[in-house]
C-alpha positions as protocol buffer text, in pm:
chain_id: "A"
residue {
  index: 1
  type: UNK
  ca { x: 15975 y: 5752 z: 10718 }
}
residue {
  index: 2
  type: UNK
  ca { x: 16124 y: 6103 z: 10685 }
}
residue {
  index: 3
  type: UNK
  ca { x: 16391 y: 6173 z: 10457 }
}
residue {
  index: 4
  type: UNK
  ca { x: 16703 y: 6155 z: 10683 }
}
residue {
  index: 5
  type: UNK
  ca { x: 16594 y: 5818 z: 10776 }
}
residue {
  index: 6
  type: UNK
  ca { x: 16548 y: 5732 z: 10405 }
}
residue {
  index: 7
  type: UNK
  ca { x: 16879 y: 5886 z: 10305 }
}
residue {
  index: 8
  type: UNK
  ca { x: 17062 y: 5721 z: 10645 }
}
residue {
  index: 9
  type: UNK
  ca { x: 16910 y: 5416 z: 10486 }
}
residue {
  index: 10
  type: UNK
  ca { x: 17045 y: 5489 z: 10125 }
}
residue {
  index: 11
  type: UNK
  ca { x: 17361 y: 5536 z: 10217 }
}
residue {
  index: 12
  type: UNK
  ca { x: 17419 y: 5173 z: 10405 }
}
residue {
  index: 13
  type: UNK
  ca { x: 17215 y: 4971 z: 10098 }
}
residue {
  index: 14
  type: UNK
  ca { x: 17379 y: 5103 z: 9791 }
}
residue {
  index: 15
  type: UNK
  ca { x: 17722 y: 5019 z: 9863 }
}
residue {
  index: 16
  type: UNK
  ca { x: 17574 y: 4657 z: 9949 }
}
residue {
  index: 17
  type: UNK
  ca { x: 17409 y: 4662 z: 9659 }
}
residue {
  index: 18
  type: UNK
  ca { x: 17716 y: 4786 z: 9427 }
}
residue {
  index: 19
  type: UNK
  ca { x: 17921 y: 4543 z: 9602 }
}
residue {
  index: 20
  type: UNK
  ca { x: 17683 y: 4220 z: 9538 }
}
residue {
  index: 21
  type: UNK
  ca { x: 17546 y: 4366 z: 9228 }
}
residue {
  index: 22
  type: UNK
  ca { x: 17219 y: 4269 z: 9027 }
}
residue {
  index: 23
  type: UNK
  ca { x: 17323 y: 3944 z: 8846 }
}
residue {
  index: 24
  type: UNK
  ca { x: 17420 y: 3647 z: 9047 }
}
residue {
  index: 25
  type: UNK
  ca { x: 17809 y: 3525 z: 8964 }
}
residue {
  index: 26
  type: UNK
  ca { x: 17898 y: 3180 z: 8967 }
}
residue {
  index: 27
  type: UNK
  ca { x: 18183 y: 3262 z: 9235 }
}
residue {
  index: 28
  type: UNK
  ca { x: 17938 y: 3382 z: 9477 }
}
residue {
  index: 29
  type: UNK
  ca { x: 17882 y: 3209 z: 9845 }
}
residue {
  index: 30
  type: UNK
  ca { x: 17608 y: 3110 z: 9917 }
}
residue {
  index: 31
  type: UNK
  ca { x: 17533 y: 3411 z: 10185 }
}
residue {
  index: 32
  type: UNK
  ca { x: 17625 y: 3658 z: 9888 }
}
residue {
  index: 33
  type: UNK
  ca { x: 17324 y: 3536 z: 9732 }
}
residue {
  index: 34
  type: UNK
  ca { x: 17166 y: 3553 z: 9982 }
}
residue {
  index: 35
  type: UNK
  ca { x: 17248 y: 3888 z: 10086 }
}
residue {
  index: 36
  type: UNK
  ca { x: 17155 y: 4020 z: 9728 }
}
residue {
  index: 37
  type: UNK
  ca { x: 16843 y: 3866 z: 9756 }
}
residue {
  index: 38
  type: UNK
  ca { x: 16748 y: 4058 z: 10121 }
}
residue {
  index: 39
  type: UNK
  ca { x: 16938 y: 4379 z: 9962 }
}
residue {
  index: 40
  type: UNK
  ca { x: 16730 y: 4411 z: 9686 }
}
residue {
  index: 41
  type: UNK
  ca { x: 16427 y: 4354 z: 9855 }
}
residue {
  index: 42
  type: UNK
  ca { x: 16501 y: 4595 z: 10081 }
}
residue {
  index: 43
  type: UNK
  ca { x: 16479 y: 4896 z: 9740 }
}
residue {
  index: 44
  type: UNK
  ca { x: 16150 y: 4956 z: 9745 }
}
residue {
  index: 45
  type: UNK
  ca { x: 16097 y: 5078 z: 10107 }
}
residue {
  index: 46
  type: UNK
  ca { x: 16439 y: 5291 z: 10105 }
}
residue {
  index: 47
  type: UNK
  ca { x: 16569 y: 5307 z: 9749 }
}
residue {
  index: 48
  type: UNK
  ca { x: 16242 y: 5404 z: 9568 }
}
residue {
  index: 49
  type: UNK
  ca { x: 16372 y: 5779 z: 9526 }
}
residue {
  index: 50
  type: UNK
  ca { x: 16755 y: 5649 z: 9419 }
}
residue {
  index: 51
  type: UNK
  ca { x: 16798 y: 5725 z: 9033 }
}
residue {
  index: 52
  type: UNK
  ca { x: 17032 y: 5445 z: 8964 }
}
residue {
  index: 53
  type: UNK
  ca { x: 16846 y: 5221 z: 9164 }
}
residue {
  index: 54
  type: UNK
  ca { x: 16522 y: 5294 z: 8949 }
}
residue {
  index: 55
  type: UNK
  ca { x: 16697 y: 5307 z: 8618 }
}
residue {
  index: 56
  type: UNK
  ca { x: 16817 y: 4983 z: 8684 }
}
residue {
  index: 57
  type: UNK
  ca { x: 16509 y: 4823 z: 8801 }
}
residue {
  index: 58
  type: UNK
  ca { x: 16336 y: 4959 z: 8524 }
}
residue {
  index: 59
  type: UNK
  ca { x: 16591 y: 4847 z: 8259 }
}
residue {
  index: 60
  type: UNK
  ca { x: 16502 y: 4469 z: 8378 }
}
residue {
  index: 61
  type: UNK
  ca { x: 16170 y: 4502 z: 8389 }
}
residue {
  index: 62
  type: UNK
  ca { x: 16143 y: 4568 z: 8045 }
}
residue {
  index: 63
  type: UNK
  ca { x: 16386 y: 4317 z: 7944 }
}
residue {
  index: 64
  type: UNK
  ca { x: 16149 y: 4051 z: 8121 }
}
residue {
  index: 65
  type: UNK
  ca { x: 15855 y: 4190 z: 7960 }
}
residue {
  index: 66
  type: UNK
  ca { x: 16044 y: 4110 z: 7629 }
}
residue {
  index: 67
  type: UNK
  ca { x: 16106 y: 3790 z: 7692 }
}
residue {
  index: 68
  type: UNK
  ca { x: 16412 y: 3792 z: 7866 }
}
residue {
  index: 69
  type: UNK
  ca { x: 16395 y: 3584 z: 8178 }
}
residue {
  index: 70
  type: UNK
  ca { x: 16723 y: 3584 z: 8285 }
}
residue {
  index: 71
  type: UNK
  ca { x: 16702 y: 3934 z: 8366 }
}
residue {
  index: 72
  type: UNK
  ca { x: 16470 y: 3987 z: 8666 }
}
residue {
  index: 73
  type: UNK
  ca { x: 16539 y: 3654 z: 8881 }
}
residue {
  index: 74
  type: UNK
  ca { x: 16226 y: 3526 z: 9031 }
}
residue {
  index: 75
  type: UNK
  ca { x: 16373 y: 3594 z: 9423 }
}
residue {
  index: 76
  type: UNK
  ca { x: 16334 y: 3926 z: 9310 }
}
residue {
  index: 77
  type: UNK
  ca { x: 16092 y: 4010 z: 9129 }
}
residue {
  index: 78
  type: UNK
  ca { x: 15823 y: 4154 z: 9351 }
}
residue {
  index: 79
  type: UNK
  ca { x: 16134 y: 4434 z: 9438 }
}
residue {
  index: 80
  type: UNK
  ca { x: 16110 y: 4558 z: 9111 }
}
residue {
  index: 81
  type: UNK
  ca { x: 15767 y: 4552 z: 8971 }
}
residue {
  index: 82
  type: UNK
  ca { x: 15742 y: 4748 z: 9356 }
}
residue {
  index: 83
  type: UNK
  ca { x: 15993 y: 5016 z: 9233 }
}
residue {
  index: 84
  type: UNK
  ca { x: 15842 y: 5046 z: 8844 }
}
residue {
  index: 85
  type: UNK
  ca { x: 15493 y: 5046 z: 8971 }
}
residue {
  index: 86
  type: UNK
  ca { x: 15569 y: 5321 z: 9246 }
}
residue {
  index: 87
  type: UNK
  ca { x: 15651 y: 5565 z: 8981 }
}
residue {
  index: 88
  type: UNK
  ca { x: 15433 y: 5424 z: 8721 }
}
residue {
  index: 89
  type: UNK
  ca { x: 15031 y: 5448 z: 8667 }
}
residue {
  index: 90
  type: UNK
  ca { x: 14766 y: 5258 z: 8508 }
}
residue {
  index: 91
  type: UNK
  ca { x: 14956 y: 5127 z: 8216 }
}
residue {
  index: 92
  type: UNK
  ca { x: 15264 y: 4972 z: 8449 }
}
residue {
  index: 93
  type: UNK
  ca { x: 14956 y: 4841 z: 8637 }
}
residue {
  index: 94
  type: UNK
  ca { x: 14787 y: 4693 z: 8370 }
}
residue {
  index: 95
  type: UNK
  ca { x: 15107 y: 4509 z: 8252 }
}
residue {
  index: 96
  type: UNK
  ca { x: 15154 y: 4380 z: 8612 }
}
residue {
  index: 97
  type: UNK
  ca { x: 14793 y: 4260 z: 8609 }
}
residue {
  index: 98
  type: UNK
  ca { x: 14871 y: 4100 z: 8264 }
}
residue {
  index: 99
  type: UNK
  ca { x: 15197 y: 3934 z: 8388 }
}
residue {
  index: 100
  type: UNK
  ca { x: 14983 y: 3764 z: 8694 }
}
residue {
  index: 101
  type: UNK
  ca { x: 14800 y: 3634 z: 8430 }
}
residue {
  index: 102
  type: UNK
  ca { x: 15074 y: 3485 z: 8194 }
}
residue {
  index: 103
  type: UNK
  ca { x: 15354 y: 3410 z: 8412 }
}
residue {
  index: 104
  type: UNK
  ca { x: 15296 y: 3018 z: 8439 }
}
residue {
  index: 105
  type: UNK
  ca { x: 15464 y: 2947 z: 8843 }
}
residue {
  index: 106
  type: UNK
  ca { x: 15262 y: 3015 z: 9140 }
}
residue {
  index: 107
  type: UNK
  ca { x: 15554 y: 3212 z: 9271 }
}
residue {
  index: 108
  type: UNK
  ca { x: 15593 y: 3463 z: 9036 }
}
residue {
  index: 109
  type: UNK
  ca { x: 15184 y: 3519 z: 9049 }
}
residue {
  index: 110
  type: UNK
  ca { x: 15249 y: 3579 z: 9395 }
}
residue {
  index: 111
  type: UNK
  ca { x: 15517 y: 3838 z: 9314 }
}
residue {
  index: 112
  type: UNK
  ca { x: 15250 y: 4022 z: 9073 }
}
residue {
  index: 113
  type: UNK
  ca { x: 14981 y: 3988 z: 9389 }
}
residue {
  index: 114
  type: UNK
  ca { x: 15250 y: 4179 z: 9605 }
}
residue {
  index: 115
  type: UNK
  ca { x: 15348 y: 4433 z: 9404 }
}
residue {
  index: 116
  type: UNK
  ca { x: 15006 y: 4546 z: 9331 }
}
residue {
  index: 117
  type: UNK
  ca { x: 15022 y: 4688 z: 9709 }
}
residue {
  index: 118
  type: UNK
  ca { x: 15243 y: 4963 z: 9583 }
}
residue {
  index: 119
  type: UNK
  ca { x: 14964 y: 5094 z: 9341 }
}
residue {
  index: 120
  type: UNK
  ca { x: 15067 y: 5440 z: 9342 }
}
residue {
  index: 121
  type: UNK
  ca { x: 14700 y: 5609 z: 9333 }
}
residue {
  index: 122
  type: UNK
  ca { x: 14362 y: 5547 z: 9555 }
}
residue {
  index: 123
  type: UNK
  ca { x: 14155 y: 5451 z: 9263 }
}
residue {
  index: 124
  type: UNK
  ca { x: 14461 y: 5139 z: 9129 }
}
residue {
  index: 125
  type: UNK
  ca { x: 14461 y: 5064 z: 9505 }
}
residue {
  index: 126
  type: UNK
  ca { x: 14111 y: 4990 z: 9528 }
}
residue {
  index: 127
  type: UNK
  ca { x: 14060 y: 4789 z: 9206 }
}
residue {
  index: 128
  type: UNK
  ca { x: 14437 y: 4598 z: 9311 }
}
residue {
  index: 129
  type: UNK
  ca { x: 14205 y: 4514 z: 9653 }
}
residue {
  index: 130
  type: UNK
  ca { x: 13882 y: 4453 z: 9470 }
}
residue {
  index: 131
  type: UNK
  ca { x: 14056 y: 4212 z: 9267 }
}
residue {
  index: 132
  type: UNK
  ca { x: 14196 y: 4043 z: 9552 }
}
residue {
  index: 133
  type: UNK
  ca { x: 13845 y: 3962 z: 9682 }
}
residue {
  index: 134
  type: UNK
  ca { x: 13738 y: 3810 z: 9330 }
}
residue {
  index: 135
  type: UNK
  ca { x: 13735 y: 3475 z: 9171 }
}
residue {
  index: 136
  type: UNK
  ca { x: 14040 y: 3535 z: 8958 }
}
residue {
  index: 137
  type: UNK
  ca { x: 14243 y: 3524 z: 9285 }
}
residue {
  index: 138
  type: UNK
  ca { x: 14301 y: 3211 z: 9456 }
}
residue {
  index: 139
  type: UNK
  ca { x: 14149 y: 3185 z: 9859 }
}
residue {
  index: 140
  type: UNK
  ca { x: 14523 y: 3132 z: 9940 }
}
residue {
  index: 141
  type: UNK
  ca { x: 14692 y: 3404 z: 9769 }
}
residue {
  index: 142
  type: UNK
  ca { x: 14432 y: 3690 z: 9812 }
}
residue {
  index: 143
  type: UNK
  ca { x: 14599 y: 3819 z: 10109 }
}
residue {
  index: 144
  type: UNK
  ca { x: 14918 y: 3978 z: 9943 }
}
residue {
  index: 145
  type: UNK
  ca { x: 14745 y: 4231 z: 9762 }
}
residue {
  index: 146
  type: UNK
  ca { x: 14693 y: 4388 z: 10113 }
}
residue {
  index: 147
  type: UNK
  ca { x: 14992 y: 4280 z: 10276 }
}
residue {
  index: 148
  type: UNK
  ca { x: 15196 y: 4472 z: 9999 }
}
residue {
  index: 149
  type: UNK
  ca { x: 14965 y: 4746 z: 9989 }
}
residue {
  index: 150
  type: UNK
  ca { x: 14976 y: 4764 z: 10422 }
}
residue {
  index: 151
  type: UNK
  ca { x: 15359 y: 4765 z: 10375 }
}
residue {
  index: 152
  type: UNK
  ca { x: 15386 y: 5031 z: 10132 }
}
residue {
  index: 153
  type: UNK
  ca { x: 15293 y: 5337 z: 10269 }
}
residue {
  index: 154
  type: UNK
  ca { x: 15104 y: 5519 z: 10553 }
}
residue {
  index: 155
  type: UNK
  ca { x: 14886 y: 5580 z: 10238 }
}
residue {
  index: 156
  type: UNK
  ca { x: 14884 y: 5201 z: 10156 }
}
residue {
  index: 157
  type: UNK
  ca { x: 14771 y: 5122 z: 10506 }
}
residue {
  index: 158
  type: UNK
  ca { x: 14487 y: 5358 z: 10558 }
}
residue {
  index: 159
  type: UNK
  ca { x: 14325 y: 5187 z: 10176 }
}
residue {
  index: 160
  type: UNK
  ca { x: 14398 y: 4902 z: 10280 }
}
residue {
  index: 161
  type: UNK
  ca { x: 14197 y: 4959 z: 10681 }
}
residue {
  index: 162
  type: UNK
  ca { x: 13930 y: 5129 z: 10469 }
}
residue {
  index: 163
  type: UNK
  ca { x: 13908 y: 4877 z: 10173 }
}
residue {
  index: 164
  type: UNK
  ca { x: 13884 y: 4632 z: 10443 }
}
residue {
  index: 165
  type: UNK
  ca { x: 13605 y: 4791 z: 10700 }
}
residue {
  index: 166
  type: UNK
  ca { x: 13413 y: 4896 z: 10388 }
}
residue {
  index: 167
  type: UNK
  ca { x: 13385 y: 4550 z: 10269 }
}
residue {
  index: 168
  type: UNK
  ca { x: 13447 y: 4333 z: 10564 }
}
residue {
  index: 169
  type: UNK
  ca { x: 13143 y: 4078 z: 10456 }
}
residue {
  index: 170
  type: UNK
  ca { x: 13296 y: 4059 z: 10121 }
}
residue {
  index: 171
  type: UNK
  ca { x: 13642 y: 3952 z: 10300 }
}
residue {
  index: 172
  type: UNK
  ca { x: 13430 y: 3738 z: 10531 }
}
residue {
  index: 173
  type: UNK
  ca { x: 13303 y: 3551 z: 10210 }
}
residue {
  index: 174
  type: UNK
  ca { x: 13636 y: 3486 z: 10076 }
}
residue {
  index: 175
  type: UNK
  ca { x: 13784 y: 3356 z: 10361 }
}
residue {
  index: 176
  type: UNK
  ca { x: 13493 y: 3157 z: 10476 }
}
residue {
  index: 177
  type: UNK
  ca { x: 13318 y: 3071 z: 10839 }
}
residue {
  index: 178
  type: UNK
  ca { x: 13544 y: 2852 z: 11061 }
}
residue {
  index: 179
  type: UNK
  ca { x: 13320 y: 2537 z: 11138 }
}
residue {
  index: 180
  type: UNK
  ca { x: 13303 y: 2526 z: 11534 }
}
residue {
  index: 181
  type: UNK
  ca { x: 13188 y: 2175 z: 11654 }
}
């Protein structure tokens, strides 16, 4: 998307998001949270490059690696481990992999499988897709490594097209053979 798009884009989702804010408010409707929800999912593809936006994100995320789970709300937590990650590098992947790991509901593995799509270099892109093939990744779930990854970027699409023609009997494997009768 080229940058008058992204800015175009900017400039309707911040004021939404100023509006609705971060933390949910006992006074809110019902479509307020919802809208907050759909705004702040919405960062990563048009925010990323907003300082505020990032300095924010990046403020929960740490809070929630603390210990604080109040701060980064499970609707969106993909959202932000997207925006950290994106300007992050092995280390903010490594802690990503490591919250997959710990974080006890399915849901918020999922979020950790999803955000591993915006791996911000080729070689965390491949091992983010390599892991999706392997055992530690459940036959249901291994999909949204790629489906973040083929949502990130033009650069997140072409790994992900090569990762998968490169090891299409590996993919084949995971998913399995339909039995025809």
């Amino acid at each position: 998307m080229c940058s008058s798009d992204l800015g175009f884009a900017r400039s309707l989702i911040v004021p939404v998001l100023e509006k609705c804010g971060w933390d949910p408010r006992e006074e809110d409707a019902h479509l307020t949270r919802k809208l907050r929800g759909e705004v702040i999912a919405a960062l990563p593809m048009f925010c990323s490059a907003d300082e505020g936006v990032y300095a924010e994100a990046k403020k929960r995320y740490d809070a929630f690696r603390g210990g604080d789970d109040a701060a980064l709300p499970s609707e969106y937590q993909s959202a932000v481990y997207k925006l950290v990650l994106a300007r992050g590098g092995k280390e903010t992947f490594d802690q990503i992999m490591a919250l997959r790991e710990a974080r006890p509901l399915s849901e918020e593995k999922k979020a950790c499988l999803i955000a591993l799509g915006a791996a911000p270099t080729p070689a965390l892109q491949t091992v983010a897709l390599d892991l999706a093939l392997s055992d530690a990744v459940k036959l249901q779930d291994y999909f949204y490594v790629a489906l973040g990854m083929h949502g990130a970027s033009v650069a997140g699409r072409n790994a992900t097209w090569a990762h998968f023609t490169a090891k299409l009997d590996a993919y084949k494997a995971k998913s399995g053979t339909p039995e025809v009768q």
